[in-house]
Every structure is written in structure tokens, then in C-alpha cells.
PDB file of C-alpha atoms and ligand atoms in Angstrom:
ATOM      1  CA  UNK A   1       6.544  -5.477  22.532  1.00 43.00           C
ATOM      2  CA  UNK A   2       6.677  -1.753  22.912  1.00 41.00           C
ATOM      3  CA  UNK A   3       7.467  -0.246  19.592  1.00 40.00           C
ATOM      4  CA  UNK A   4       8.361   2.984  20.923  1.00 36.00           C
ATOM      5  CA  UNK A   5      11.401   1.357  22.526  1.00 48.00           C
ATOM      6  CA  UNK A   6      12.615  -0.224  19.463  1.00 82.00           C
ATOM      7  CA  UNK A   7      14.128   1.392  16.368  1.00 93.00           C
ATOM      8  CA  UNK A   8      12.492   1.190  13.099  1.00 96.00           C
ATOM      9  CA  UNK A   9      14.782   0.632  10.270  1.00 97.00           C
ATOM     10  CA  UNK A  10      14.284   3.013   7.389  1.00 98.00           C
ATOM     11  CA  UNK A  11      16.143   2.149   4.189  1.00 98.00           C
ATOM     12  CA  UNK A  12      16.333   5.157   1.843  1.00 97.00           C
ATOM     13  CA  UNK A  13      18.903   6.559  -0.321  1.00 96.00           C
ATOM     14  CA  UNK A  14      17.463  10.028  -0.361  1.00 95.00           C
ATOM     15  CA  UNK A  15      18.115  11.859   2.984  1.00 96.00           C
ATOM     16  CA  UNK A  16      15.204  14.320   2.362  1.00 94.00           C
ATOM     17  CA  UNK A  17      12.594  11.458   2.149  1.00 94.00           C
ATOM     18  CA  UNK A  18      14.359   9.513   4.933  1.00 96.00           C
ATOM     19  CA  UNK A  19      14.237  12.692   7.256  1.00 96.00           C
ATOM     20  CA  UNK A  20      10.570  13.216   6.592  1.00 95.00           C
ATOM     21  CA  UNK A  21       9.585   9.394   7.205  1.00 96.00           C
ATOM     22  CA  UNK A  22      11.740   9.612  10.502  1.00 96.00           C
ATOM     23  CA  UNK A  23       9.999  12.805  11.826  1.00 95.00           C
ATOM     24  CA  UNK A  24       6.693  11.533  10.829  1.00 93.00           C
ATOM     25  CA  UNK A  25       7.415   8.258  12.966  1.00 94.00           C
ATOM     26  CA  UNK A  26       9.021  10.219  15.678  1.00 94.00           C
ATOM     27  CA  UNK A  27       6.157  12.555  16.054  1.00 92.00           C
ATOM     28  CA  UNK A  28       4.097   9.452  16.709  1.00 90.00           C
ATOM     29  CA  UNK A  29       6.436   8.104  19.561  1.00 89.00           C
ATOM     30  CA  UNK A  30       8.712   5.685  17.347  1.00 92.00           C
ATOM     31  CA  UNK A  31      12.377   5.576  17.490  1.00 93.00           C
ATOM     32  CA  UNK A  32      14.062   5.431  14.088  1.00 96.00           C
ATOM     33  CA  UNK A  33      17.414   4.544  12.591  1.00 96.00           C
ATOM     34  CA  UNK A  34      18.361   5.550   8.932  1.00 97.00           C
ATOM     35  CA  UNK A  35      20.203   3.413   6.387  1.00 97.00           C
ATOM     36  CA  UNK A  36      21.222   4.789   2.927  1.00 96.00           C
ATOM     37  CA  UNK A  37      22.181   1.373   1.290  1.00 96.00           C
ATOM     38  CA  UNK A  38      20.762  -2.126   1.452  1.00 96.00           C
ATOM     39  CA  UNK A  39      24.115  -3.646   2.559  1.00 96.00           C
ATOM     40  CA  UNK A  40      24.352  -1.236   5.599  1.00 96.00           C
ATOM     41  CA  UNK A  41      20.522  -2.272   6.521  1.00 96.00           C
ATOM     42  CA  UNK A  42      21.046  -5.826   6.068  1.00 95.00           C
ATOM     43  CA  UNK A  43      24.321  -5.808   8.003  1.00 95.00           C
ATOM     44  CA  UNK A  44      22.611  -4.318  11.106  1.00 94.00           C
ATOM     45  CA  UNK A  45      19.636  -6.581  10.733  1.00 93.00           C
ATOM     46  CA  UNK A  46      21.903  -9.651  10.802  1.00 91.00           C
ATOM     47  CA  UNK A  47      23.119  -8.406  14.199  1.00 90.00           C
ATOM     48  CA  UNK A  48      19.666  -7.585  15.666  1.00 89.00           C
ATOM     49  CA  UNK A  49      16.516  -7.640  13.573  1.00 90.00           C
ATOM     50  CA  UNK A  50      14.184  -4.412  14.133  1.00 93.00           C
ATOM     51  CA  UNK A  51      10.525  -4.627  14.732  1.00 93.00           C
ATOM     52  CA  UNK A  52       9.999  -3.560  11.027  1.00 96.00           C
ATOM     53  CA  UNK A  53      12.064  -2.144   8.200  1.00 97.00           C
ATOM     54  CA  UNK A  54      10.860   0.451   5.779  1.00 98.00           C
ATOM     55  CA  UNK A  55      12.256  -0.379   2.228  1.00 97.00           C
ATOM     56  CA  UNK A  56      12.620   1.983  -0.507  1.00 96.00           C
ATOM     57  CA  UNK A  57      12.631   0.182  -3.998  1.00 93.00           C
ATOM     58  CA  UNK A  58      15.061   2.307  -5.931  1.00 92.00           C
ATOM     59  CA  UNK A  59      18.430   2.010  -4.007  1.00 93.00           C
ATOM     60  CA  UNK A  60      21.899   2.538  -5.416  1.00 92.00           C
ATOM     61  CA  UNK A  61      23.365  -0.665  -4.537  1.00 94.00           C
ATOM     62  CA  UNK A  62      20.649  -3.390  -4.832  1.00 91.00           C
ATOM     63  CA  UNK A  63      17.117  -3.717  -6.037  1.00 90.00           C
ATOM     64  CA  UNK A  64      14.534  -3.098  -3.147  1.00 92.00           C
ATOM     65  CA  UNK A  65      12.631  -6.236  -3.961  1.00 91.00           C
ATOM     66  CA  UNK A  66      15.755  -8.371  -3.486  1.00 91.00           C
ATOM     67  CA  UNK A  67      16.206  -6.704  -0.052  1.00 94.00           C
ATOM     68  CA  UNK A  68      12.330  -7.595   0.711  1.00 93.00           C
ATOM     69  CA  UNK A  69      13.054 -11.261  -0.177  1.00 89.00           C
ATOM     70  CA  UNK A  70      16.007 -11.329   1.959  1.00 91.00           C
ATOM     71  CA  UNK A  71      14.460  -9.782   4.935  1.00 93.00           C
ATOM     72  CA  UNK A  72      11.586 -12.286   4.695  1.00 87.00           C
ATOM     73  CA  UNK A  73      14.102 -15.114   4.351  1.00 83.00           C
ATOM     74  CA  UNK A  74      16.696 -14.377   7.102  1.00 83.00           C
ATOM     75  CA  UNK A  75      15.006 -12.102   9.669  1.00 82.00           C
ATOM     76  CA  UNK A  76      11.821 -12.017  11.812  1.00 84.00           C
ATOM     77  CA  UNK A  77      10.867  -8.480  11.246  1.00 91.00           C
ATOM     78  CA  UNK A  78       7.793  -6.551   9.732  1.00 93.00           C
ATOM     79  CA  UNK A  79       8.618  -5.133   6.187  1.00 96.00           C
ATOM     80  CA  UNK A  80       6.755  -2.120   4.694  1.00 97.00           C
ATOM     81  CA  UNK A  81       7.902  -0.967   1.166  1.00 96.00           C
ATOM     82  CA  UNK A  82       7.733   2.801   0.591  1.00 95.00           C
ATOM     83  CA  UNK A  83       8.124   3.748  -2.868  1.00 92.00           C
ATOM     84  CA  UNK A  84       7.574   6.114  -5.650  1.00 88.00           C
ATOM     85  CA  UNK A  85       6.887   3.144  -7.877  1.00 83.00           C
ATOM     86  CA  UNK A  86       3.013   2.961  -8.043  1.00 82.00           C
ATOM     87  CA  UNK A  87       2.860   0.109 -10.610  1.00 81.00           C
ATOM     88  CA  UNK A  88       0.452  -2.838  -9.925  1.00 80.00           C
ATOM     89  CA  UNK A  89       2.724  -5.432 -10.768  1.00 81.00           C
ATOM     90  CA  UNK A  90       5.406  -4.028  -8.175  1.00 84.00           C
ATOM     91  CA  UNK A  91       2.880  -3.969  -5.506  1.00 85.00           C
ATOM     92  CA  UNK A  92       1.964  -7.354  -6.239  1.00 83.00           C
ATOM     93  CA  UNK A  93       5.525  -8.762  -6.492  1.00 85.00           C
ATOM     94  CA  UNK A  94       6.146  -6.894  -3.081  1.00 88.00           C
ATOM     95  CA  UNK A  95       3.408  -8.552  -1.312  1.00 86.00           C
ATOM     96  CA  UNK A  96       4.024 -11.597  -2.585  1.00 82.00           C
ATOM     97  CA  UNK A  97       7.792 -11.609  -1.654  1.00 84.00           C
ATOM     98  CA  UNK A  98       6.323 -11.365   1.734  1.00 85.00           C
ATOM     99  CA  UNK A  99       6.077  -7.336   2.580  1.00 92.00           C
ATOM    100  CA  UNK A 100       3.395  -6.615   5.028  1.00 92.00           C
ATOM    101  CA  UNK A 101       2.364  -3.540   3.248  1.00 93.00           C
ATOM    102  CA  UNK A 102       3.098  -1.122   0.407  1.00 93.00           C
ATOM    103  CA  UNK A 103       2.761   2.419   0.770  1.00 94.00           C
ATOM    104  CA  UNK A 104       3.287   4.927  -2.390  1.00 92.00           C
ATOM    105  CA  UNK A 105       5.097   8.256  -1.966  1.00 91.00           C
ATOM    106  CA  UNK A 106       4.106  10.941  -1.433  1.00 90.00           C
ATOM    107  CA  UNK A 107       2.543   9.543   1.927  1.00 91.00           C
ATOM    108  CA  UNK A 108       0.198  10.852   4.402  1.00 91.00           C
ATOM    109  CA  UNK A 109       2.288  10.518   7.699  1.00 91.00           C
ATOM    110  CA  UNK A 110      -0.857   9.619   9.732  1.00 91.00           C
ATOM    111  CA  UNK A 111      -1.650   6.871   7.327  1.00 92.00           C
ATOM    112  CA  UNK A 112       1.861   5.760   7.395  1.00 94.00           C
ATOM    113  CA  UNK A 113       1.742   5.489  11.061  1.00 94.00           C
ATOM    114  CA  UNK A 114      -1.497   3.669  11.088  1.00 92.00           C
ATOM    115  CA  UNK A 115      -0.195   1.007   8.504  1.00 93.00           C
ATOM    116  CA  UNK A 116       2.915   0.508  10.643  1.00 95.00           C
ATOM    117  CA  UNK A 117       0.996   0.152  13.772  1.00 92.00           C
ATOM    118  CA  UNK A 118      -1.306  -2.396  12.292  1.00 91.00           C
ATOM    119  CA  UNK A 119       1.715  -4.400  11.092  1.00 92.00           C
ATOM    120  CA  UNK A 120       3.408  -4.243  14.617  1.00 91.00           C
ATOM    121  CA  UNK A 121       0.027  -5.401  15.932  1.00 87.00           C
ATOM    122  CA  UNK A 122      -0.401  -8.409  13.495  1.00 85.00           C
ATOM    123  CA  UNK A 123       3.138  -9.423  14.419  1.00 82.00           C
ATOM    124  CA  UNK A 124       2.641  -9.201  18.078  1.00 79.00           C
ATOM    125  CA  UNK A 125      -0.118 -11.937  17.600  1.00 70.00           C
ATOM    126  CA  UNK A 126       1.183 -15.275  17.602  1.00 56.00           C
ATOM    127  CA  UNK A 127      -0.826 -16.664  14.947  1.00 52.00           C
ATOM    128  CA  UNK A 128       0.410 -13.968  12.544  1.00 43.00           C
ATOM    129  CA  UNK A 129       3.682 -15.896  11.905  1.00 45.00           C
ATOM    130  CA  UNK A 130       4.543 -15.984   8.470  1.00 47.00           C
ATOM    131  CA  UNK A 131       3.208 -13.947   5.377  1.00 52.00           C
ATOM    132  CA  UNK A 132       0.112 -12.159   5.792  1.00 60.00           C
ATOM    133  CA  UNK A 133      -2.053 -11.779   2.841  1.00 75.00           C
ATOM    134  CA  UNK A 134      -4.468  -8.923   2.942  1.00 85.00           C
ATOM    135  CA  UNK A 135      -7.883  -8.793   1.635  1.00 91.00           C
ATOM    136  CA  UNK A 136     -10.175  -5.562   1.716  1.00 94.00           C
ATOM    137  CA  UNK A 137     -13.639  -5.703   2.723  1.00 95.00           C
ATOM    138  CA  UNK A 138     -15.893  -2.905   1.786  1.00 96.00           C
ATOM    139  CA  UNK A 139     -19.904  -2.892   1.756  1.00 93.00           C
ATOM    140  CA  UNK A 140     -20.516  -6.474   0.840  1.00 92.00           C
ATOM    141  CA  UNK A 141     -17.427  -6.892  -1.352  1.00 96.00           C
ATOM    142  CA  UNK A 142     -14.277  -8.494  -0.567  1.00 95.00           C
ATOM    143  CA  UNK A 143     -11.142  -7.929  -2.688  1.00 95.00           C
ATOM    144  CA  UNK A 144      -7.892  -9.862  -2.701  1.00 91.00           C
ATOM    145  CA  UNK A 145      -5.113  -7.900  -4.312  1.00 85.00           C
ATOM    146  CA  UNK A 146      -2.864 -10.941  -4.490  1.00 82.00           C
ATOM    147  CA  UNK A 147      -5.028 -12.828  -7.099  1.00 83.00           C
ATOM    148  CA  UNK A 148      -6.815  -9.578  -8.423  1.00 85.00           C
ATOM    149  CA  UNK A 149     -10.246 -11.406  -7.233  1.00 91.00           C
ATOM    150  CA  UNK A 150     -13.332  -9.418  -6.335  1.00 95.00           C
ATOM    151  CA  UNK A 151     -15.930 -11.456  -4.715  1.00 95.00           C
ATOM    152  CA  UNK A 152     -19.534 -10.549  -3.989  1.00 94.00           C
ATOM    153  CA  UNK A 153     -21.729 -11.255  -0.962  1.00 91.00           C
ATOM    154  CA  UNK A 154     -23.184 -14.228  -2.638  1.00 93.00           C
ATOM    155  CA  UNK A 155     -19.762 -15.566  -3.342  1.00 90.00           C
ATOM    156  CA  UNK A 156     -19.564 -14.929  -6.981  1.00 93.00           C
ATOM    157  CA  UNK A 157     -16.012 -14.018  -8.095  1.00 94.00           C
ATOM    158  CA  UNK A 158     -14.736 -11.677 -10.932  1.00 94.00           C
ATOM    159  CA  UNK A 159     -11.057 -11.361 -11.701  1.00 89.00           C
ATOM    160  CA  UNK A 160     -10.095  -7.825 -12.434  1.00 87.00           C
ATOM    161  CA  UNK A 161      -7.822  -6.628 -15.457  1.00 81.00           C
ATOM    162  CA  UNK A 162      -4.656  -5.005 -14.128  1.00 75.00           C
ATOM    163  CA  UNK A 163      -5.882  -1.325 -14.754  1.00 76.00           C
ATOM    164  CA  UNK A 164      -9.010  -1.860 -13.140  1.00 84.00           C
ATOM    165  CA  UNK A 165      -7.463  -3.579 -10.214  1.00 85.00           C
ATOM    166  CA  UNK A 166      -4.940  -0.681  -9.928  1.00 81.00           C
ATOM    167  CA  UNK A 167      -7.611   1.725  -9.824  1.00 87.00           C
ATOM    168  CA  UNK A 168      -9.702  -0.255  -7.161  1.00 92.00           C
ATOM    169  CA  UNK A 169      -6.767  -0.709  -5.029  1.00 88.00           C
ATOM    170  CA  UNK A 170      -6.054   3.135  -5.034  1.00 87.00           C
ATOM    171  CA  UNK A 171      -9.740   3.822  -4.026  1.00 92.00           C
ATOM    172  CA  UNK A 172      -9.316   0.989  -1.355  1.00 92.00           C
ATOM    173  CA  UNK A 173      -6.241   2.543   0.194  1.00 86.00           C
ATOM    174  CA  UNK A 174      -7.576   5.956   0.227  1.00 88.00           C
ATOM    175  CA  UNK A 175     -11.340   5.424   1.137  1.00 90.00           C
ATOM    176  CA  UNK A 176     -13.658   8.526   1.641  1.00 93.00           C
ATOM    177  CA  UNK A 177     -10.840  10.841   0.056  1.00 90.00           C
ATOM    178  CA  UNK A 178     -11.241  12.691  -3.188  1.00 93.00           C
ATOM    179  CA  UNK A 179      -8.530  11.382  -5.570  1.00 91.00           C
ATOM    180  CA  UNK A 180      -7.550  13.532  -8.538  1.00 88.00           C
ATOM    181  CA  UNK A 181      -7.369  12.073 -11.742  1.00 83.00           C
ATOM    182  CA  UNK A 182      -3.469  12.703 -11.578  1.00 79.00           C
ATOM    183  CA  UNK A 183      -3.242  10.420  -8.388  1.00 80.00           C
ATOM    184  CA  UNK A 184      -5.511   7.819 -10.199  1.00 82.00           C
ATOM    185  CA  UNK A 185      -3.518   7.936 -13.393  1.00 73.00           C
ATOM    186  CA  UNK A 186      -0.132   7.506 -11.656  1.00 59.00           C
ATOM    187  CA  UNK A 187       0.708   4.877 -14.230  1.00 53.00           C
ATOM    188  CA  UNK A 188       3.062   4.963 -17.073  1.00 47.00           C
ATOM    189  CA  UNK A 189       0.385   4.298 -19.699  1.00 54.00           C
ATOM    190  CA  UNK A 190      -2.237   6.814 -18.581  1.00 55.00           C
ATOM    191  CA  UNK A 191      -2.368  10.458 -18.898  1.00 60.00           C
ATOM    192  CA  UNK A 192      -4.458  12.536 -16.303  1.00 59.00           C
ATOM    193  CA  UNK A 193      -5.869  14.007 -19.371  1.00 62.00           C
ATOM    194  CA  UNK A 194      -6.956  11.020 -21.086  1.00 63.00           C
ATOM    195  CA  UNK A 195     -10.915   9.992 -20.899  1.00 71.00           C
ATOM    196  CA  UNK A 196      -9.382   6.528 -20.381  1.00 77.00           C
ATOM    197  CA  UNK A 197      -9.486   7.114 -16.513  1.00 84.00           C
ATOM    198  CA  UNK A 198     -13.178   7.971 -16.650  1.00 87.00           C
ATOM    199  CA  UNK A 199     -13.786   4.799 -18.945  1.00 87.00           C
ATOM    200  CA  UNK A 200     -11.896   2.607 -16.335  1.00 87.00           C
ATOM    201  CA  UNK A 201     -14.001   4.310 -13.394  1.00 92.00           C
ATOM    202  CA  UNK A 202     -17.064   3.482 -15.506  1.00 92.00           C
ATOM    203  CA  UNK A 203     -16.351   0.080 -15.919  1.00 91.00           C
ATOM    204  CA  UNK A 204     -15.278  -0.331 -12.231  1.00 94.00           C
ATOM    205  CA  UNK A 205     -18.646   1.001 -11.226  1.00 95.00           C
ATOM    206  CA  UNK A 206     -20.220  -1.716 -13.577  1.00 94.00           C
ATOM    207  CA  UNK A 207     -18.077  -4.411 -11.689  1.00 94.00           C
ATOM    208  CA  UNK A 208     -19.385  -3.314  -8.062  1.00 95.00           C
ATOM    209  CA  UNK A 209     -23.098  -2.904  -9.572  1.00 92.00           C
ATOM    210  CA  UNK A 210     -22.830   0.760  -8.989  1.00 92.00           C
ATOM    211  CA  UNK A 211     -25.243   2.930 -10.763  1.00 87.00           C
ATOM    212  CA  UNK A 212     -23.186   4.403 -13.400  1.00 81.00           C
ATOM    213  CA  UNK A 213     -25.813   7.434 -13.961  1.00 86.00           C
ATOM    214  CA  UNK A 214     -26.061   8.432 -10.249  1.00 90.00           C
ATOM    215  CA  UNK A 215     -23.089   6.498  -8.651  1.00 93.00           C
ATOM    216  CA  UNK A 216     -23.249   5.731  -4.867  1.00 93.00           C
ATOM    217  CA  UNK A 217     -20.018   3.790  -4.338  1.00 95.00           C
ATOM    218  CA  UNK A 218     -17.585   5.922  -6.410  1.00 96.00           C
ATOM    219  CA  UNK A 219     -18.737   9.180  -6.700  1.00 95.00           C
ATOM    220  CA  UNK A 220     -17.559  11.936  -9.309  1.00 94.00           C
ATOM    221  CA  UNK A 221     -16.497  15.000  -7.550  1.00 93.00           C
ATOM    222  CA  UNK A 222     -16.743  17.671 -10.343  1.00 91.00           C
ATOM    223  CA  UNK A 223     -13.317  19.428 -11.069  1.00 88.00           C
ATOM    224  CA  UNK A 224     -11.727  17.289  -8.557  1.00 90.00           C
ATOM    225  CA  UNK A 225     -11.609  13.709  -9.406  1.00 92.00           C
ATOM    226  CA  UNK A 226     -13.045  10.603  -7.711  1.00 94.00           C
ATOM    227  CA  UNK A 227     -14.050   9.515  -4.306  1.00 95.00           C
ATOM    228  CA  UNK A 228     -14.972   6.058  -2.879  1.00 96.00           C
ATOM    229  CA  UNK A 229     -17.645   6.498  -0.208  1.00 95.00           C
ATOM    230  CA  UNK A 230     -17.013   3.264   1.963  1.00 93.00           C
ATOM    231  CA  UNK A 231     -15.504   2.043   5.003  1.00 92.00           C
ATOM    232  CA  UNK A 232     -12.811  -0.268   3.883  1.00 92.00           C
ATOM    233  CA  UNK A 233     -11.516  -2.843   6.472  1.00 92.00           C
ATOM    234  CA  UNK A 234      -8.311  -5.004   5.871  1.00 91.00           C
ATOM    235  CA  UNK A 235      -8.168  -8.543   6.928  1.00 89.00           C
ATOM    236  CA  UNK A 236      -5.777 -11.210   6.749  1.00 83.00           C
ATOM    237  CA  UNK A 237      -6.838 -13.397   3.692  1.00 69.00           C
TER     238      UNK A 237
HETATM  239 CA1  LIG B 301      15.407   5.672  -3.775  1.00 69.96          CA
END
């Protein structure tokens, strides 16, 4: 499969966002086609499935999750959710419905392209048929976002609470990048000014056996936020 020769479908009702996504992809050699409504996309996919569809969740005519489900049931194409909704329950639901990945706006073009390439690569391997469940490996830890389970090297497991899980996922998706409190608090029940972010980070450090006094894994960057200093590898669970 040569992804550069096939059109990646972009389902997005906001023309500015659609243009940004298309430009990012085209800069990296992908061809794209834009659909403003779910109805238009599903009609086109029924004629010919693209290698991958990028689906926004907030759409004028349908709920994006329904579109994900429908694509998964009826078409053989990769599905990436690209949304402003950074809510853990949505992320889990999207992945459970069979989306290959979930990226939150605003996105880093290079990261989006890397995720897309990774989906296309997985899908071009025959064993990758069906839904891929991802697991993050970092240092000696393994984390399964679908079950919120954090496993240690010795096999012991802990199930994270929703808020900690959200925070950990945020770090794992942006390793070695300083994340501001605003980014980490992108959640309706948390304010970036609130100390609860710090409390949650401390709790997460304890879960990860990180030294809360001089942390090694999740470091504090004074005046800026926090950074996960670890390489993260995603594998199919
Ligand atoms: Ca939208």
C-alpha cells in the first residue's frame, strides 16, 4: 500500500481545522479529501473505503462516535479520532468502538502524521486485522488505557482512578515534553489554578514508585508544568 497515492478522508465540520489537517498531511506526502458531514463521508466510504478516516466527534449531523462505530462495522479502513474533547471517557469509548487512535486538538502536525503512519503500518500487516488495543511501555511499566491498568515489571497490577488515568495518558502521549497545568487540566472538573493538579501528580508519582521529593520520572518544571522523562513505546495489547 502506498498511502501517498490514496486519499485520507477528513471528516470535520470546521473548514479552518480541516484545512490545517489537510495541509499537515499534504506536507508529508499524503493525499486528502475533506467531508463536512458524516452523511457525505459515509456515502463516499460505502463507494470506496479510504486507507484511513480522521473523524471529528462534534459534527452537525451525527455524533462522531456513531460514525466511528459505523466505519468499524462496515468498512475496512483505519479510524483516527481528532477532537477537542479531551475527556477520558470519550477516549476510552472511542478506542473501545474500534478507533485506532485518538488525538486531541490542538495537535502537533508531526505527531499526527506519526500516528497516521503507525496506523497505516499496523493495518498493512495481515495480523493486524480487527481492532488493535494499545498498551504503553515505559521504563519497566506497562499501561493499558482501555482497562486503566498499570502493570509493574513483577506483574503486579493497579487499576487507576479516572483522574489519574487521564493524567497518565496525557503524559504518555506527550513524553519528554513539558506539559503546562492548562494542558494537564484540560478537563471540565479541574482548574489549572487549582492545587488538585499537583495532588494528582504526586499521587501518580507514588503509583509509579517515583520519589515525590526528587522525582525522576515525572519532573516538575518550575513555572512551566510537568514533564514525563521516559521513552514511551506503544504496542498492540
Ligand atoms: Ca466539530
